[in-house]
XYZ file of C-alpha atoms in Angstrom:
549
model
C -15.916 -61.149 -45.273
C -13.767 -61.066 -48.371
C -10.659 -58.885 -48.219
C -10.573 -56.571 -51.234
C -6.886 -55.703 -51.789
C -5.728 -52.385 -50.475
C -2.379 -50.633 -50.505
C -0.027 -52.282 -48.090
C 3.001 -51.347 -46.109
C 5.249 -54.149 -44.898
C 3.174 -57.191 -43.958
C 1.348 -59.079 -46.723
C -2.389 -59.045 -46.301
C -4.398 -60.998 -46.368
C -1.731 -57.520 -45.603
C -1.010 -55.142 -46.297
C 1.558 -55.907 -47.047
C -2.516 -59.033 -49.903
C 0.016 -63.684 -48.157
C 4.404 -68.536 -46.156
C 7.447 -69.623 -44.565
C 10.777 -67.985 -43.834
C 13.381 -67.579 -46.549
C 17.146 -67.224 -46.479
C 16.696 -63.843 -48.166
C 14.431 -62.467 -45.461
C 15.119 -58.843 -44.550
C 13.818 -59.336 -41.071
C 16.197 -61.866 -39.556
C 18.556 -59.550 -37.722
C 18.185 -57.904 -34.361
C 16.763 -60.778 -32.334
C 17.852 -62.075 -28.975
C 16.987 -65.713 -29.547
C 16.584 -68.563 -27.122
C 14.768 -71.879 -27.311
C 13.717 -74.793 -25.227
C 12.230 -78.070 -26.303
C 10.384 -81.018 -24.883
C 8.537 -83.999 -26.246
C 5.299 -82.041 -26.269
C 6.178 -78.667 -27.791
C 9.024 -76.393 -28.817
C 9.109 -72.779 -27.646
C 11.130 -69.873 -29.041
C 11.319 -66.466 -27.386
C 12.062 -63.476 -29.599
C 13.127 -60.144 -28.200
C 11.487 -58.085 -26.941
C 8.195 -59.833 -26.065
C 6.853 -62.247 -28.678
C 6.997 -65.983 -28.012
C 6.353 -68.807 -30.497
C 5.627 -72.415 -29.516
C 5.297 -75.250 -32.030
C 2.812 -77.909 -30.960
C 3.582 -81.586 -31.622
C 1.371 -81.537 -34.736
C 3.350 -78.501 -36.072
C 0.747 -75.790 -35.420
C 2.564 -72.648 -34.289
C 1.234 -70.646 -31.334
C 2.441 -67.046 -30.953
C 1.671 -64.448 -28.284
C 2.591 -60.924 -27.360
C 1.629 -59.800 -23.819
C 0.395 -56.285 -24.565
C -1.502 -54.898 -21.552
C -5.197 -54.136 -21.918
C -8.690 -54.978 -20.746
C -9.384 -57.547 -23.463
C -7.591 -60.103 -25.609
C -7.360 -60.595 -29.361
C -6.923 -64.060 -30.854
C -6.786 -65.387 -34.394
C -6.179 -68.525 -36.425
C -4.369 -67.941 -39.728
C -4.451 -70.585 -42.452
C -1.979 -70.614 -45.343
C -4.753 -70.743 -47.932
C -6.617 -68.315 -50.161
C -7.332 -67.557 -53.791
C -3.705 -67.925 -54.957
C -4.018 -71.630 -54.124
C -7.081 -72.116 -56.322
C -7.293 -73.458 -59.879
C -9.963 -73.176 -62.551
C -11.662 -76.148 -60.879
C -11.684 -74.665 -57.363
C -11.846 -70.937 -58.128
C -14.087 -69.115 -55.661
C -13.927 -71.614 -52.806
C -11.992 -69.250 -50.518
C -14.684 -66.607 -51.002
C -17.390 -69.157 -50.236
C -15.482 -70.549 -47.245
C -15.305 -67.233 -45.455
C -19.061 -66.868 -45.870
C -19.635 -70.363 -44.444
C -17.675 -69.705 -41.247
C -19.501 -70.001 -37.919
C -22.492 -71.845 -39.344
C -23.651 -75.309 -38.226
C -20.979 -77.632 -36.837
C -21.012 -81.113 -35.319
C -21.234 -79.518 -31.874
C -23.447 -76.476 -32.459
C -26.367 -75.637 -34.702
C -26.380 -72.381 -36.628
C -28.699 -70.813 -34.042
C -26.548 -72.036 -31.144
C -23.420 -70.696 -32.809
C -25.049 -67.276 -33.208
C -26.180 -67.271 -29.563
C -22.726 -68.217 -28.299
C -21.031 -65.552 -30.417
C -23.468 -62.974 -29.062
C -22.664 -64.090 -25.521
C -19.012 -63.147 -26.062
C -20.028 -59.513 -26.153
C -17.485 -58.817 -28.890
C -16.826 -59.882 -32.465
C -15.815 -63.089 -34.203
C -14.992 -62.774 -37.890
C -13.627 -64.706 -40.841
C -12.027 -63.129 -43.894
C -10.233 -64.464 -46.941
C -7.521 -62.955 -49.090
C -5.071 -64.100 -51.709
C -2.675 -65.734 -49.262
C -4.580 -66.253 -46.021
C -7.912 -67.294 -44.594
C -8.169 -65.983 -41.057
C -10.542 -66.358 -38.141
C -10.285 -63.623 -35.498
C -11.926 -62.457 -32.300
C -11.552 -59.821 -29.609
C -12.827 -61.043 -26.237
C -12.714 -60.411 -22.527
C -10.168 -62.680 -20.798
C -12.794 -65.021 -19.331
C -14.267 -65.643 -22.816
C -11.011 -66.694 -24.499
C -11.697 -70.462 -24.190
C -15.150 -70.079 -25.744
C -13.815 -67.972 -28.624
C -11.143 -70.550 -29.462
C -13.647 -73.391 -29.104
C -15.983 -71.721 -31.626
C -13.136 -71.076 -34.082
C -11.933 -74.646 -33.637
C -15.411 -76.025 -34.243
C -15.930 -74.078 -37.481
C -12.489 -75.082 -38.804
C -12.441 -78.746 -37.733
C -16.073 -79.857 -37.745
C -18.270 -77.780 -40.091
C -21.396 -79.600 -41.236
C -21.548 -77.643 -44.519
C -25.276 -78.194 -44.885
C -26.658 -77.879 -48.401
C -29.182 -75.232 -47.398
C -26.440 -73.137 -45.782
C -24.214 -73.431 -48.844
C -27.018 -72.409 -51.197
C -27.959 -69.485 -48.968
C -24.374 -68.239 -48.939
C -24.127 -68.621 -52.706
C -27.083 -66.270 -53.085
C -25.506 -63.808 -50.656
C -22.172 -64.074 -52.496
C -23.904 -63.384 -55.824
C -25.345 -60.156 -54.415
C -21.953 -59.200 -52.984
C -20.275 -59.844 -56.341
C -22.786 -57.644 -58.197
C -22.313 -54.843 -55.667
C -18.519 -54.915 -55.971
C -18.642 -55.044 -59.769
C -20.730 -51.861 -59.723
C -18.019 -49.929 -57.841
C -14.880 -49.147 -59.922
C -12.807 -48.332 -56.836
C -13.350 -51.910 -55.603
C -13.350 -54.009 -58.757
C -10.540 -52.360 -60.744
C -7.803 -53.396 -58.252
C -9.176 -56.933 -58.605
C -9.051 -56.815 -62.395
C -5.568 -55.297 -62.120
C -4.310 -58.373 -60.233
C -5.903 -60.683 -62.798
C -4.136 -58.920 -65.672
C -0.820 -58.542 -63.812
C -0.573 -62.254 -62.939
C -2.603 -63.707 -65.765
C -3.731 -67.312 -65.233
C -1.618 -67.977 -62.139
C -1.470 -67.630 -58.345
C -1.960 -63.959 -57.404
C -4.027 -63.471 -60.566
C -6.688 -65.946 -59.481
C -9.836 -63.938 -58.669
C -10.378 -63.080 -55.045
C -14.084 -62.727 -55.800
C -15.757 -65.958 -56.801
C -16.645 -65.711 -60.508
C -20.432 -65.856 -60.489
C -20.565 -68.420 -63.271
C -18.573 -70.703 -60.969
C -21.101 -70.607 -58.114
C -23.329 -73.431 -59.444
C -20.336 -75.768 -59.539
C -19.236 -75.354 -55.927
C -20.763 -77.747 -53.424
C -20.040 -79.739 -50.297
C -17.488 -82.013 -51.945
C -15.461 -79.131 -53.367
C -15.376 -77.250 -50.069
C -14.411 -80.339 -48.056
C -11.710 -81.281 -50.548
C -10.219 -77.773 -50.445
C -10.170 -77.766 -46.644
C -8.563 -81.213 -46.569
C -5.785 -80.018 -48.873
C -5.004 -76.645 -47.309
C -6.168 -76.713 -43.680
C -3.127 -78.669 -42.525
C -1.492 -78.041 -39.135
C 1.880 -76.934 -40.507
C -0.009 -74.295 -42.517
C -1.777 -72.861 -39.444
C -0.745 -70.214 -36.889
C -2.669 -69.382 -33.723
C -1.826 -65.874 -32.494
C -2.900 -63.999 -29.402
C -2.465 -60.539 -27.902
C -2.754 -59.865 -24.170
C -2.917 -63.326 -22.619
C -0.146 -65.340 -20.900
C 1.657 -67.468 -23.460
C 1.162 -70.722 -21.570
C -2.588 -70.144 -21.429
C -2.901 -69.857 -25.207
C -0.619 -72.859 -25.731
C -2.785 -74.988 -23.430
C -6.010 -73.862 -25.095
C -4.522 -74.417 -28.559
C -3.463 -77.920 -27.582
C -6.953 -78.623 -26.231
C -8.872 -77.368 -29.251
C -6.419 -77.918 -32.139
C -3.902 -80.462 -30.863
C -5.903 -83.426 -32.178
C -5.482 -82.382 -35.822
C -3.208 -85.134 -37.143
C 0.243 -84.019 -38.340
C 1.014 -84.175 -42.040
C 3.506 -86.742 -43.273
C 6.225 -85.092 -45.391
C 4.606 -81.618 -45.448
C 5.138 -79.600 -48.620
C 7.061 -76.350 -48.693
C 5.065 -73.197 -48.069
C 4.573 -70.341 -50.545
C 7.291 -67.895 -49.574
C 10.022 -70.490 -49.994
C 8.694 -71.959 -53.221
C 10.330 -71.772 -56.647
C 8.142 -73.786 -58.998
C 6.176 -71.967 -61.699
C 2.417 -72.415 -61.551
C 0.635 -74.143 -64.412
C -2.908 -73.569 -63.166
C -5.553 -72.003 -65.383
C -7.603 -69.040 -64.210
C -11.343 -68.741 -64.432
C -11.836 -65.351 -66.034
C -12.805 -62.692 -63.544
C -14.073 -60.548 -66.386
C -17.045 -62.806 -67.109
C -18.530 -62.092 -63.700
C -20.189 -58.788 -64.536
C -22.111 -60.081 -67.558
C -22.981 -63.320 -65.824
C -24.308 -61.433 -62.819
C -26.627 -59.389 -64.987
C -27.882 -62.396 -66.921
C -28.562 -64.431 -63.807
C -30.267 -61.515 -62.105
C -32.571 -61.103 -65.102
C -33.356 -64.792 -65.440
C -33.787 -65.474 -61.732
C -31.448 -68.435 -62.096
C -31.003 -70.656 -59.056
C -27.532 -71.193 -57.631
C -28.211 -74.794 -56.661
C -25.235 -77.006 -57.387
C -25.700 -78.554 -60.828
C -22.675 -80.823 -60.585
C -19.667 -81.451 -58.429
C -16.540 -80.959 -60.509
C -14.464 -84.058 -60.090
C -10.757 -84.324 -60.594
C -7.479 -84.943 -58.809
C -6.309 -82.626 -56.056
C -4.548 -79.430 -57.162
C -2.427 -79.345 -54.011
C 0.842 -80.673 -55.427
C 0.691 -78.319 -58.434
C -0.141 -75.212 -56.408
C 1.569 -75.556 -53.039
C 4.973 -74.547 -54.442
C 3.719 -72.416 -57.342
C 5.695 -69.207 -57.786
C 3.831 -66.016 -58.649
C 4.635 -65.183 -62.278
C 4.079 -61.571 -63.284
C 2.839 -61.209 -66.853
C 1.617 -57.625 -67.143
C -0.821 -56.605 -69.865
C -3.653 -54.260 -70.763
C -7.417 -54.359 -70.218
C -9.919 -51.683 -71.229
C -13.595 -51.570 -70.209
C -15.583 -49.085 -72.285
C -18.499 -47.647 -70.272
C -20.093 -44.677 -72.057
C -22.357 -43.832 -69.108
C -19.527 -43.446 -66.561
C -18.877 -39.912 -65.352
C -15.132 -40.494 -64.913
C -12.277 -42.283 -66.648
C -10.559 -44.633 -64.185
C -6.967 -45.636 -64.926
C -4.549 -47.928 -63.060
C -0.915 -48.081 -64.200
C 1.536 -50.325 -62.373
C 4.503 -52.678 -62.470
C 5.720 -55.736 -60.615
C 6.719 -54.734 -57.096
C 8.758 -56.639 -54.526
C 8.060 -59.656 -52.359
C 8.068 -59.322 -48.590
C 11.533 -60.890 -48.241
C 13.231 -58.439 -50.613
C 15.789 -56.137 -48.941
C 14.351 -53.101 -50.766
C 10.798 -53.578 -49.455
C 11.201 -50.681 -46.998
C 12.375 -48.377 -49.777
C 9.404 -49.309 -51.958
C 6.984 -48.758 -49.070
C 8.564 -45.338 -48.537
C 8.114 -44.523 -52.237
C 4.411 -45.349 -52.009
C 4.067 -43.180 -48.895
C 5.923 -40.363 -50.659
C 3.534 -40.566 -53.635
C 0.548 -40.559 -51.273
C -2.444 -38.851 -52.809
C -6.164 -39.435 -52.429
C -9.387 -37.695 -53.412
C -9.722 -34.167 -54.757
C -11.553 -33.139 -51.591
C -10.101 -33.755 -48.165
C -11.016 -32.487 -44.722
C -7.466 -33.253 -43.669
C -4.502 -30.949 -43.308
C -0.874 -31.256 -42.255
C -0.214 -34.815 -41.166
C -3.060 -36.167 -43.333
C -1.035 -36.583 -46.501
C -1.791 -33.190 -48.031
C 1.923 -32.622 -48.682
C 2.501 -35.862 -50.580
C 3.615 -35.646 -54.211
C 0.337 -36.676 -55.822
C -1.532 -34.026 -53.842
C 0.905 -31.195 -54.545
C 1.963 -32.147 -58.085
C -1.292 -33.584 -59.489
C -4.472 -32.944 -57.499
C -3.609 -29.339 -56.643
C -2.553 -28.486 -60.190
C -5.070 -30.336 -62.359
C -8.652 -29.653 -61.391
C -10.029 -32.318 -63.704
C -8.392 -35.023 -61.586
C -10.922 -36.358 -59.083
C -8.673 -39.001 -57.479
C -5.004 -39.915 -57.667
C -3.063 -42.168 -55.285
C -0.070 -44.471 -55.227
C -0.612 -48.150 -54.435
C 1.658 -50.901 -53.164
C 0.415 -54.481 -52.830
C 3.020 -56.765 -51.271
C 2.869 -60.561 -51.156
C 5.133 -63.425 -50.175
C 6.979 -63.634 -53.489
C 5.939 -60.649 -55.586
C 3.955 -57.432 -55.500
C 2.435 -54.547 -57.436
C 3.406 -50.881 -57.425
C 1.865 -47.987 -59.305
C -0.662 -45.161 -59.433
C -4.460 -45.203 -59.695
C -6.390 -42.173 -60.892
C -9.902 -41.048 -61.839
C -10.308 -38.032 -64.108
C -13.020 -36.238 -66.025
C -13.101 -37.316 -69.705
C -11.707 -34.025 -71.016
C -8.450 -34.710 -69.131
C -8.009 -38.252 -70.493
C -5.608 -37.240 -73.317
C -3.185 -35.784 -70.734
C -3.485 -38.173 -67.800
C -1.009 -40.835 -68.986
C 1.808 -38.301 -69.295
C 0.956 -36.825 -65.903
C 1.094 -40.222 -64.180
C 4.184 -41.376 -66.091
C 5.932 -38.134 -65.178
C 5.336 -38.747 -61.483
C 6.730 -42.284 -61.721
C 9.730 -41.060 -63.713
C 10.483 -38.419 -61.048
C 11.167 -41.201 -58.525
C 14.068 -42.685 -60.465
C 16.880 -40.181 -59.934
C 18.080 -36.705 -59.167
C 16.320 -34.273 -61.500
C 14.304 -31.071 -61.658
C 10.964 -31.863 -60.019
C 12.368 -35.002 -58.415
C 12.346 -36.079 -54.773
C 13.456 -33.383 -52.357
C 15.232 -34.129 -49.103
C 12.473 -32.594 -46.976
C 9.700 -34.674 -48.565
C 11.893 -37.770 -48.288
C 12.236 -37.203 -44.536
C 8.504 -36.502 -44.268
C 7.651 -39.757 -46.072
C 9.857 -41.790 -43.756
C 8.200 -40.231 -40.705
C 4.730 -40.840 -42.161
C 5.525 -44.487 -42.850
C 6.848 -45.021 -39.334
C 3.827 -43.358 -37.752
C 1.506 -45.491 -39.905
C 3.216 -48.668 -38.709
C 3.209 -47.671 -35.042
C -0.308 -46.241 -34.880
C -1.856 -49.181 -36.733
C -0.707 -51.473 -33.940
C -2.811 -49.499 -31.438
C -5.702 -51.657 -32.666
C -5.597 -55.067 -31.011
C -7.164 -56.749 -34.041
C -4.497 -55.216 -36.264
C -1.806 -56.237 -33.762
C -2.932 -59.865 -33.621
C -3.221 -60.070 -37.398
C 0.263 -58.563 -37.691
C 1.627 -61.145 -35.249
C -0.070 -64.106 -36.917
C 0.855 -63.091 -40.444
C 4.487 -62.365 -39.554
C 4.857 -65.771 -37.919
C 3.409 -67.279 -41.106
C 5.766 -65.317 -43.333
C 8.983 -65.058 -41.299
C 8.554 -67.623 -38.545
C 8.692 -64.888 -35.898
C 7.464 -61.377 -35.078
C 9.576 -58.495 -36.325
C 9.528 -55.691 -33.710
C 8.168 -52.416 -35.037
C 11.297 -50.766 -33.608
C 13.394 -52.819 -36.022
C 11.183 -51.809 -38.939
C 11.467 -48.137 -37.980
C 15.250 -48.444 -37.683
C 15.466 -49.862 -41.212
C 13.305 -47.008 -42.509
C 15.585 -44.487 -40.754
C 18.615 -46.018 -42.498
C 17.233 -45.385 -45.987
C 18.917 -42.836 -48.239
C 17.684 -41.103 -51.368
C 20.039 -43.349 -53.343
C 18.144 -46.371 -51.954
C 14.850 -44.947 -53.222
C 16.244 -44.127 -56.662
C 17.784 -47.599 -57.009
C 14.557 -49.308 -55.956
C 12.423 -47.180 -58.278
C 14.660 -48.139 -61.209
C 14.459 -51.823 -60.261
C 10.676 -51.694 -60.443
C 10.085 -49.215 -63.265
C 12.969 -49.564 -65.737
C 14.712 -52.445 -67.541
C 18.216 -53.381 -66.440
C 21.025 -53.243 -68.970
C 22.225 -56.765 -68.137
C 19.010 -58.801 -68.381
C 16.500 -56.559 -70.122
C 14.090 -57.537 -67.365
C 12.573 -55.468 -64.602
C 12.786 -56.066 -60.915
C 14.615 -59.289 -60.091
C 13.843 -61.069 -63.350
C 10.831 -63.146 -62.301
C 8.285 -61.420 -64.521
C 7.804 -59.968 -67.974
C 8.836 -56.402 -67.098
C 5.768 -55.060 -68.897
C 3.427 -52.464 -67.479
C -0.027 -53.468 -66.293
C -2.719 -51.084 -67.514
C -6.415 -51.245 -66.627
C -8.907 -48.554 -67.613
C -12.662 -48.105 -67.396
C -14.913 -45.288 -68.559
C -16.168 -43.410 -71.618
C -14.162 -42.858 -74.820
C -11.030 -44.698 -73.706
C -9.489 -44.056 -77.139
C -8.672 -40.597 -75.783
C -5.995 -42.203 -73.585
C -3.974 -43.019 -76.678
C -1.480 -45.879 -76.770
C -0.764 -46.051 -73.043
C 1.938 -48.721 -73.199
C 3.788 -46.936 -75.994
C 3.648 -43.621 -74.131
C 5.089 -45.233 -71.000
C 7.877 -47.042 -72.825
C 8.964 -44.659 -75.595
C 8.370 -41.282 -73.994
C 9.244 -42.083 -70.382
C 11.311 -45.292 -70.526
C 8.963 -47.153 -68.174
C 8.491 -50.890 -68.641
C 9.366 -53.138 -71.557
């Protein structure tokens, strides 16, 4: 299952927040009661209040949180994903998640299916820009079997040709379906334009013209490069810590340690030089192949040296840019406007998450009421006042070393000439004290909404285990939700105004936005009929509203 990016809060997805080692600038290092013990076999760290992390001899980290309940959740999180692909390997992460839990050296495909069914729960694999993760929720007695199946599909996949070709055909159908849905594909295109030809701009969806060139050798080579023990975290919710450590040692302890392991993404500083396979060729290619009935059998295995050394330390480089897709038959004009956001380690990440919550928004029709976001700015200031707006919502994608922040909207064509000013006005209103700006009561409401989102999301055990695994990947430990809520409570309106200006406006000293890593330009993606009616979007943002460079 491929993870289409969605707005995130505080943990990069794979999360939310779309993905990783700790950094000296981490905002989440304070507030821990820390103790450690070590032996020749493993090193264990206990973080207050309940999470425990043990590092196995081969450097795999095992983390648990003993939340009470009738069943356990367990996951294996690999520091891999589309940001670690190049033009040669683009699409492998997408294909890998489809190949999970097929034939292995120990089990046939049919046996694997039977064993998964016997768990009486779910076992899944999903890929994102910064993580490939294997997860399961199981009854306590089935925990060893669940880990054994995950171990088998990670360590000993057979990668049979017939299975690969079958999954290519399924992936081609999936790609066509996603390309037909603007709400799914436009965030993807937005990433590709925002980080053109590097890291976070590499397509999460496999470009369909790349499918014939991906085979057994490419998949095995990618797994050899990125499925290394120091890049893996095993996380569990509900079980005793020692039990998961013992099972992890049994099923993953034989993976040989890496000599001189490379630095992980969140601590990296090198600029990527990889070249992106264009995501925008996928739609046309899909149609052509569907019409011709073209087979997806591998026509050649692309040879070449490993991309690992070039990509392992590659820093996300924000470029910004514009992309317009004219579709005369579309009923609506879809427009995404955004800027480079903040990485997960940035001290202002809580302020930016609060800004996105404050913007809120959604569809023009909602069965919700108080507490469902109906009092957010984009509902009250846009959807309730402009009846030609079908959808309008703020988005916030947060990653290890960068992010995206902005507003997405869908409007009827007659409103297209006005929509850019409406959206720009809402972004401008976040940057300081002004008429129509942020009011104290909506600021307090946004903070409460963000805290409730964080707390209630963790009621799901799958969400809780993903949160634990991803935080250990990113920070090296679990950040208690109480600490996150305390940092949100400490925010002031001045914090929000300062953060909004960092993201949306140039600084007087450097002429760059944010913290100077990117171009400072807006990213603009639009699809629909008669896009000329939008006017010069970039010029409107910059000259009329002072947004972007």
